[in-house]
Coordinates of C-alpha atoms and ligand atoms in Angstrom, one line a residue:
M1259 CA 105.4 119.3 109.6
S1260 CA 106.2 116.5 112.0
T1261 CA 103.7 113.8 112.7
K1262 CA 102.4 113.5 116.3
A1263 CA 103.1 110.1 117.6
V1264 CA 103.8 107.8 120.5
L1265 CA 107.1 106.0 120.7
I1266 CA 107.5 102.5 122.1
T1267 CA 111.0 101.1 122.6
G1268 CA 111.3 97.3 123.2
A1269 CA 107.9 97.0 121.5
N1270 CA 108.3 93.3 120.8
G1271 CA 108.8 92.5 124.5
E1272 CA 106.3 91.3 126.9
I1273 CA 104.9 94.7 128.0
G1274 CA 105.1 96.0 124.4
H1275 CA 102.9 93.3 123.0
G1276 CA 100.1 94.1 125.4
L1277 CA 100.6 97.9 125.1
V1278 CA 100.5 98.2 121.3
S1279 CA 97.1 96.4 121.2
R1280 CA 95.6 98.3 124.0
L1281 CA 96.7 101.7 122.7
T1282 CA 95.2 100.9 119.2
E1283 CA 92.0 99.5 120.8
K1284 CA 91.6 102.8 122.7
N1285 CA 92.4 105.0 119.8
P1286 CA 92.5 103.5 116.3
E1287 CA 93.9 106.7 114.9
I1288 CA 97.0 106.7 117.1
N1289 CA 100.4 106.8 115.4
I1290 CA 102.6 104.3 117.1
V1291 CA 106.3 104.2 116.2
A1292 CA 107.7 100.9 117.5
I1293 CA 111.4 100.1 117.9
D1294 CA 112.8 96.7 118.7
V1295 CA 116.0 94.8 118.0
H1296 CA 113.8 91.9 116.9
P1297 CA 111.1 92.1 114.2
L1298 CA 107.6 92.6 115.5
S1299 CA 105.0 90.0 114.9
K1300 CA 102.7 90.7 111.9
T1301 CA 99.7 91.5 114.0
L1302 CA 101.6 94.1 116.0
Q1303 CA 103.2 95.6 112.8
D1304 CA 99.8 96.2 111.3
Q1305 CA 98.8 98.3 114.3
C1306 CA 101.8 100.6 114.1
H1307 CA 102.5 103.7 112.0
E1308 CA 106.2 102.8 111.6
V1309 CA 108.1 99.8 112.8
I1310 CA 111.9 100.0 113.1
V1311 CA 114.1 97.0 113.7
G1312 CA 116.9 98.7 115.3
D1313 CA 119.0 99.5 118.4
I1314 CA 118.1 102.3 120.8
M1315 CA 121.9 102.9 121.1
D1316 CA 121.9 104.0 117.4
S1317 CA 122.0 107.8 117.9
S1318 CA 121.5 108.5 114.1
L1319 CA 118.3 106.5 114.3
L1320 CA 117.1 108.6 117.3
D1321 CA 118.0 111.8 115.4
R1322 CA 116.0 110.7 112.4
L1323 CA 113.0 110.0 114.6
A1324 CA 113.3 113.4 116.2
A1325 CA 113.3 115.0 112.8
F1326 CA 110.1 113.3 111.6
Y1327 CA 108.0 113.0 114.7
D1328 CA 106.6 115.0 117.6
F1329 CA 106.4 112.4 120.4
E1330 CA 103.8 113.3 122.9
T1331 CA 104.5 110.2 124.9
I1332 CA 107.5 107.8 125.0
Y1333 CA 107.1 104.3 126.6
H1334 CA 110.7 103.3 127.1
L1335 CA 110.4 99.5 127.6
A1336 CA 113.7 98.3 126.1
A1337 CA 115.9 96.7 128.8
I1338 CA 118.1 93.8 129.6
L1339 CA 116.5 91.9 132.5
S1340 CA 118.1 90.9 135.8
T1341 CA 119.5 87.4 135.1
K1342 CA 120.9 88.4 131.7
A1343 CA 122.3 91.6 133.0
E1344 CA 124.0 89.7 135.8
R1345 CA 125.7 87.5 133.3
E1346 CA 126.7 90.5 131.1
P1347 CA 126.9 93.5 133.4
V1348 CA 128.5 95.9 131.0
L1349 CA 125.9 95.1 128.3
G1350 CA 123.2 95.5 131.0
H1351 CA 124.5 98.9 132.0
R1352 CA 124.9 100.1 128.4
I1353 CA 121.4 99.2 127.3
N1354 CA 119.6 100.0 130.6
V1355 CA 121.4 103.2 131.5
D1356 CA 123.0 104.6 128.4
G1357 CA 120.0 103.6 126.4
T1358 CA 117.7 105.3 128.8
L1359 CA 119.8 108.5 128.8
G1360 CA 119.6 108.6 125.0
L1361 CA 115.8 108.4 125.1
L1362 CA 115.6 111.0 127.8
E1363 CA 117.7 113.4 125.7
L1364 CA 115.5 112.7 122.7
A1365 CA 112.5 113.6 124.9
A1366 CA 114.2 116.8 126.2
R1367 CA 115.1 117.9 122.7
Q1368 CA 111.5 117.4 121.6
A1369 CA 110.1 119.3 124.6
R1370 CA 112.5 122.2 123.8
A1371 CA 111.5 122.2 120.1
T1372 CA 107.7 121.9 120.5
G1373 CA 107.3 123.8 123.8
E1374 CA 105.1 120.9 125.0
N1375 CA 106.0 118.5 127.8
V1376 CA 106.9 115.0 126.6
K1377 CA 105.6 112.2 128.9
F1378 CA 108.1 109.5 129.5
L1379 CA 106.7 106.3 130.9
F1380 CA 109.4 104.1 132.5
P1381 CA 109.0 100.5 133.8
S1382 CA 111.2 100.2 136.9
S1383 CA 111.1 97.1 139.1
I1384 CA 111.1 95.5 142.5
A1385 CA 114.8 94.9 141.6
A1386 CA 115.4 98.5 142.7
Y1387 CA 115.1 97.1 146.3
G1388 CA 117.8 95.1 148.1
L1389 CA 117.0 93.4 151.3
P1390 CA 120.0 91.7 153.1
N1391 CA 118.5 88.2 153.6
V1392 CA 115.3 86.2 153.5
A1393 CA 114.5 86.6 157.2
V1394 CA 114.7 90.4 157.0
K1395 CA 112.6 90.3 153.8
M1396 CA 109.8 88.2 155.3
K1397 CA 109.8 90.4 158.3
A1398 CA 109.7 93.6 156.2
G1399 CA 106.4 92.7 154.6
K1400 CA 105.1 95.5 152.3
V1401 CA 108.0 97.9 151.5
K1402 CA 107.5 101.5 150.7
E1403 CA 109.2 103.4 147.8
N1404 CA 111.9 104.9 150.0
E1405 CA 112.9 101.8 152.0
W1406 CA 115.5 99.1 151.4
L1407 CA 117.0 100.7 148.3
D1408 CA 120.4 98.9 148.3
A1409 CA 119.8 97.1 145.1
R1410 CA 122.2 94.1 144.6
T1411 CA 121.9 93.4 140.8
M1412 CA 123.2 95.3 137.9
Y1413 CA 119.6 95.5 136.6
G1414 CA 118.2 96.8 139.9
I1415 CA 121.0 99.4 140.2
N1416 CA 120.4 100.5 136.6
K1417 CA 116.7 100.9 137.2
K1418 CA 117.2 102.8 140.4
Y1419 CA 119.7 105.2 138.7
C1420 CA 117.3 105.7 135.8
E1421 CA 114.6 106.7 138.2
D1422 CA 117.0 109.3 139.5
L1423 CA 117.8 110.4 136.0
G1424 CA 114.1 110.8 135.4
R1425 CA 113.7 112.9 138.5
Y1426 CA 116.6 115.1 137.2
Y1427 CA 115.1 115.5 133.7
N1428 CA 111.7 116.2 135.2
W1429 CA 112.7 118.9 137.8
Y1430 CA 116.4 120.0 137.4
Y1431 CA 117.5 119.5 133.8
R1432 CA 120.1 122.2 132.8
Q1433 CA 119.3 124.1 136.0
L1434 CA 122.1 126.6 135.3
D1435 CA 121.0 127.7 131.9
P1436 CA 120.1 131.4 132.0
Q1437 CA 117.2 130.8 129.7
Q1438 CA 115.0 128.1 131.3
T1439 CA 112.7 126.2 128.9
T1440 CA 109.0 126.1 129.6
A1441 CA 108.5 122.5 128.6
H1442 CA 110.2 119.5 130.1
V1443 CA 110.3 115.7 130.2
D1444 CA 107.4 114.6 132.3
F1445 CA 108.9 111.3 133.7
R1446 CA 106.6 108.8 135.3
G1447 CA 108.0 105.5 136.6
I1448 CA 106.4 102.3 138.0
R1449 CA 108.2 99.7 140.0
F1450 CA 106.6 96.6 138.6
P1451 CA 106.4 93.3 140.4
G1452 CA 107.1 90.1 138.5
L1453 CA 104.8 90.1 135.4
I1454 CA 103.0 87.2 134.0
S1455 CA 101.6 87.1 130.5
A1456 CA 99.5 84.4 128.9
V1457 CA 100.7 85.4 125.5
T1458 CA 104.5 85.7 125.8
L1459 CA 107.3 84.3 128.0
P1460 CA 109.8 86.6 129.7
T1461 CA 113.5 86.3 128.7
G1462 CA 116.4 86.8 131.0
G1463 CA 114.6 87.7 134.2
T1464 CA 114.7 86.3 137.7
S1465 CA 111.0 86.3 138.5
D1466 CA 110.6 84.1 135.4
Y1467 CA 110.0 80.9 137.4
G1468 CA 106.3 81.9 137.9
P1469 CA 105.4 82.3 134.2
E1470 CA 107.7 79.5 133.1
M1471 CA 106.1 77.1 135.5
M1472 CA 102.7 77.8 134.0
H1473 CA 103.8 77.7 130.3
Y1474 CA 105.7 74.5 130.8
A1475 CA 102.7 72.8 132.5
A1476 CA 100.4 73.9 129.7
Q1477 CA 102.7 72.3 127.2
G1478 CA 103.0 69.1 129.3
K1479 CA 106.7 69.7 130.0
V1480 CA 108.5 69.1 133.3
Y1481 CA 109.8 72.3 134.9
D1482 CA 112.9 72.5 137.0
C1483 CA 112.1 75.5 139.3
F1484 CA 115.3 77.4 140.3
V1485 CA 113.9 78.7 143.6
P1486 CA 112.5 76.8 146.6
E1487 CA 108.8 76.3 147.3
S1488 CA 108.9 79.1 149.9
A1489 CA 110.3 81.8 147.6
T1490 CA 107.9 84.7 147.7
L1491 CA 107.5 87.7 145.4
P1492 CA 104.8 90.1 144.4
F1493 CA 103.4 89.3 141.0
M1494 CA 100.9 90.8 138.6
V1495 CA 99.2 89.8 135.3
M1496 CA 100.0 91.7 132.1
P1497 CA 96.5 93.3 131.7
D1498 CA 96.9 95.0 135.1
A1499 CA 100.4 96.1 134.2
I1500 CA 99.2 97.7 131.0
N1501 CA 96.2 99.3 132.8
A1502 CA 98.7 100.8 135.2
L1503 CA 100.9 102.4 132.5
L1504 CA 97.8 103.8 130.7
K1505 CA 96.3 105.1 134.0
L1506 CA 99.5 106.8 135.1
E1507 CA 100.0 108.3 131.6
A1508 CA 96.5 109.8 131.7
T1509 CA 96.9 111.3 135.2
P1510 CA 97.3 115.1 135.4
A1511 CA 100.8 116.0 136.4
K1512 CA 99.5 118.2 139.3
N1513 CA 98.2 115.0 141.0
L1514 CA 101.6 113.4 141.1
T1515 CA 104.1 114.1 143.9
Q1516 CA 106.6 111.3 142.9
V1517 CA 108.4 110.2 139.8
V1518 CA 108.1 106.5 140.7
Y1519 CA 105.4 104.4 142.3
N1520 CA 105.1 100.9 143.6
I1521 CA 102.1 98.9 142.3
G1522 CA 101.0 95.6 143.7
A1523 CA 98.4 92.9 143.0
F1524 CA 99.3 89.7 144.9
S1525 CA 102.2 88.2 146.8
V1526 CA 102.7 84.5 146.4
S1527 CA 105.2 81.7 147.0
A1528 CA 106.5 79.3 144.3
K1529 CA 104.4 76.6 146.0
D1530 CA 101.2 78.7 145.7
F1531 CA 102.0 78.9 141.9
Y1532 CA 102.5 75.2 141.7
D1533 CA 99.3 74.4 143.6
V1534 CA 97.1 76.5 141.4
I1535 CA 98.8 75.2 138.2
K1536 CA 98.5 71.6 139.3
K1537 CA 94.7 72.1 139.7
A1538 CA 94.4 73.3 136.2
F1539 CA 96.9 70.9 134.6
P1540 CA 96.8 67.8 136.8
S1541 CA 99.8 66.2 134.9
A1542 CA 102.0 69.2 135.6
H1543 CA 105.3 68.3 137.2
V1544 CA 107.7 70.7 138.9
N1545 CA 111.0 69.7 140.4
F1546 CA 112.1 72.3 143.0
K1547 CA 115.9 72.5 142.3
P1548 CA 117.0 75.8 143.8
D1549 CA 119.9 77.5 142.1
V1550 CA 121.3 79.2 145.3
L1551 CA 122.8 82.1 143.4
R1552 CA 119.6 83.0 141.5
Q1553 CA 117.6 82.4 144.7
K1554 CA 119.8 85.0 146.5
I1555 CA 118.5 87.6 144.1
V1556 CA 114.9 86.6 144.7
D1557 CA 115.6 86.7 148.5
S1558 CA 116.9 90.3 148.1
W1559 CA 113.6 91.5 146.5
P1560 CA 110.6 92.3 148.6
A1561 CA 107.9 89.8 149.4
D1562 CA 105.3 92.5 148.8
V1563 CA 105.1 96.2 148.1
D1564 CA 103.1 99.1 149.7
D1565 CA 101.3 100.8 146.8
S1566 CA 99.2 103.2 148.8
L1567 CA 100.8 106.3 147.1
A1568 CA 99.8 105.0 143.6
R1569 CA 96.3 104.2 144.9
K1570 CA 96.0 107.7 146.4
E1571 CA 97.5 109.9 143.7
W1572 CA 96.5 108.3 140.5
G1573 CA 93.7 105.9 141.5
W1574 CA 95.7 102.7 140.9
S1575 CA 93.8 99.5 141.7
H1576 CA 94.4 96.0 140.4
E1577 CA 91.6 94.0 138.7
F1578 CA 93.2 90.6 139.1
D1579 CA 93.9 89.1 142.5
F1580 CA 95.7 85.7 142.5
K1581 CA 92.5 83.6 142.0
R1582 CA 91.0 85.8 139.3
A1583 CA 94.3 86.1 137.5
F1584 CA 94.5 82.3 137.1
D1585 CA 90.7 81.5 136.7
E1586 CA 89.8 84.3 134.4
Y1587 CA 93.0 85.2 132.5
L1588 CA 96.0 82.9 132.6
I1589 CA 94.5 79.4 132.6
P1590 CA 91.9 79.9 129.8
A1591 CA 94.4 81.9 127.7
V1592 CA 97.3 79.4 128.0
K1593 CA 95.0 76.5 127.4
N1594 CA 93.8 78.2 124.2
R1595 CA 97.4 79.1 123.2
Y1596 CA 98.7 75.5 123.5
G1597 CA 95.4 74.0 122.3
K1598 CA 94.6 72.1 125.5
Ligands
LIG2218 N1 110.9 90.6 136.1 C1 112.2 91.3 136.2 C2 113.3 90.3 136.3 O1 113.1 89.3 136.8 C3 112.2 92.1 137.5 O2 111.5 93.3 137.2 O3 114.4 90.7 135.9

């Protein structure tokens, strides 16, 4: 008999780190199967039923998993972020799109075999949006899910397309088959803002200047910030991002009218970050040295998002506003991490 389990791809990444711990805290009996191309830290390994150092593009690996497990939920977190995908667009497309397609097929196969829906939680991004310039962006304010969808980066285009794939697998998969299956992939996506964790640093993203500024300051290192002081994006701390994934996962499907939702917490400029960091680490030093090409990507992402649908349909609400995020989570945790 197959073991019931939860699959997490990209488990060693920023979201994965927080998610594994929260899932085992909630349910110590949970069977987590974790995949990552990099080995997981020892503490995470101990919380998982099986850990696989491997590539989501390895179809024989996915076949083996399908044979041994019944996945009730898949958190598909593995991705190449925006800056890295811009430097290696074909690799970005391969991992972000082909990789997601392989996982959706695995989920569909499992739903067919077990007759139970398989929940598929997918982190999408504010990169799915594309505003033409900074003036339009600042005027647009909080954008809704169906506005400004001309993404400009390979990563953003990949995420948007995977949202569409999710919609397809959810509602129209194999719609011409004479025998329709009863169970399906229950795809649920969240367009995350820039995420900030006190425990890990992002790799290869464009919103990375926020978290990098803080981690550099805590280590007493000078930070060259690649956007100007005025650059503004929505951000959120990792505990809220994990809460959102768990909350959306737990929501009855009948409450959900969409396959993807915005969520927001606070919208701040690079200067706002610097001001709060400087207060906590008075010796922090940031040189604002905009890289105009990376800045253009930030300029094409919304300054803020309208998350009223998530609030209404699945009760989303953030716990950490900007002040609380720094006072109660980020500053104490990074001080502790770097022994300050
Ligand atoms: N944080 C991501 C990036 O910068 C966007 O979702 O690529």
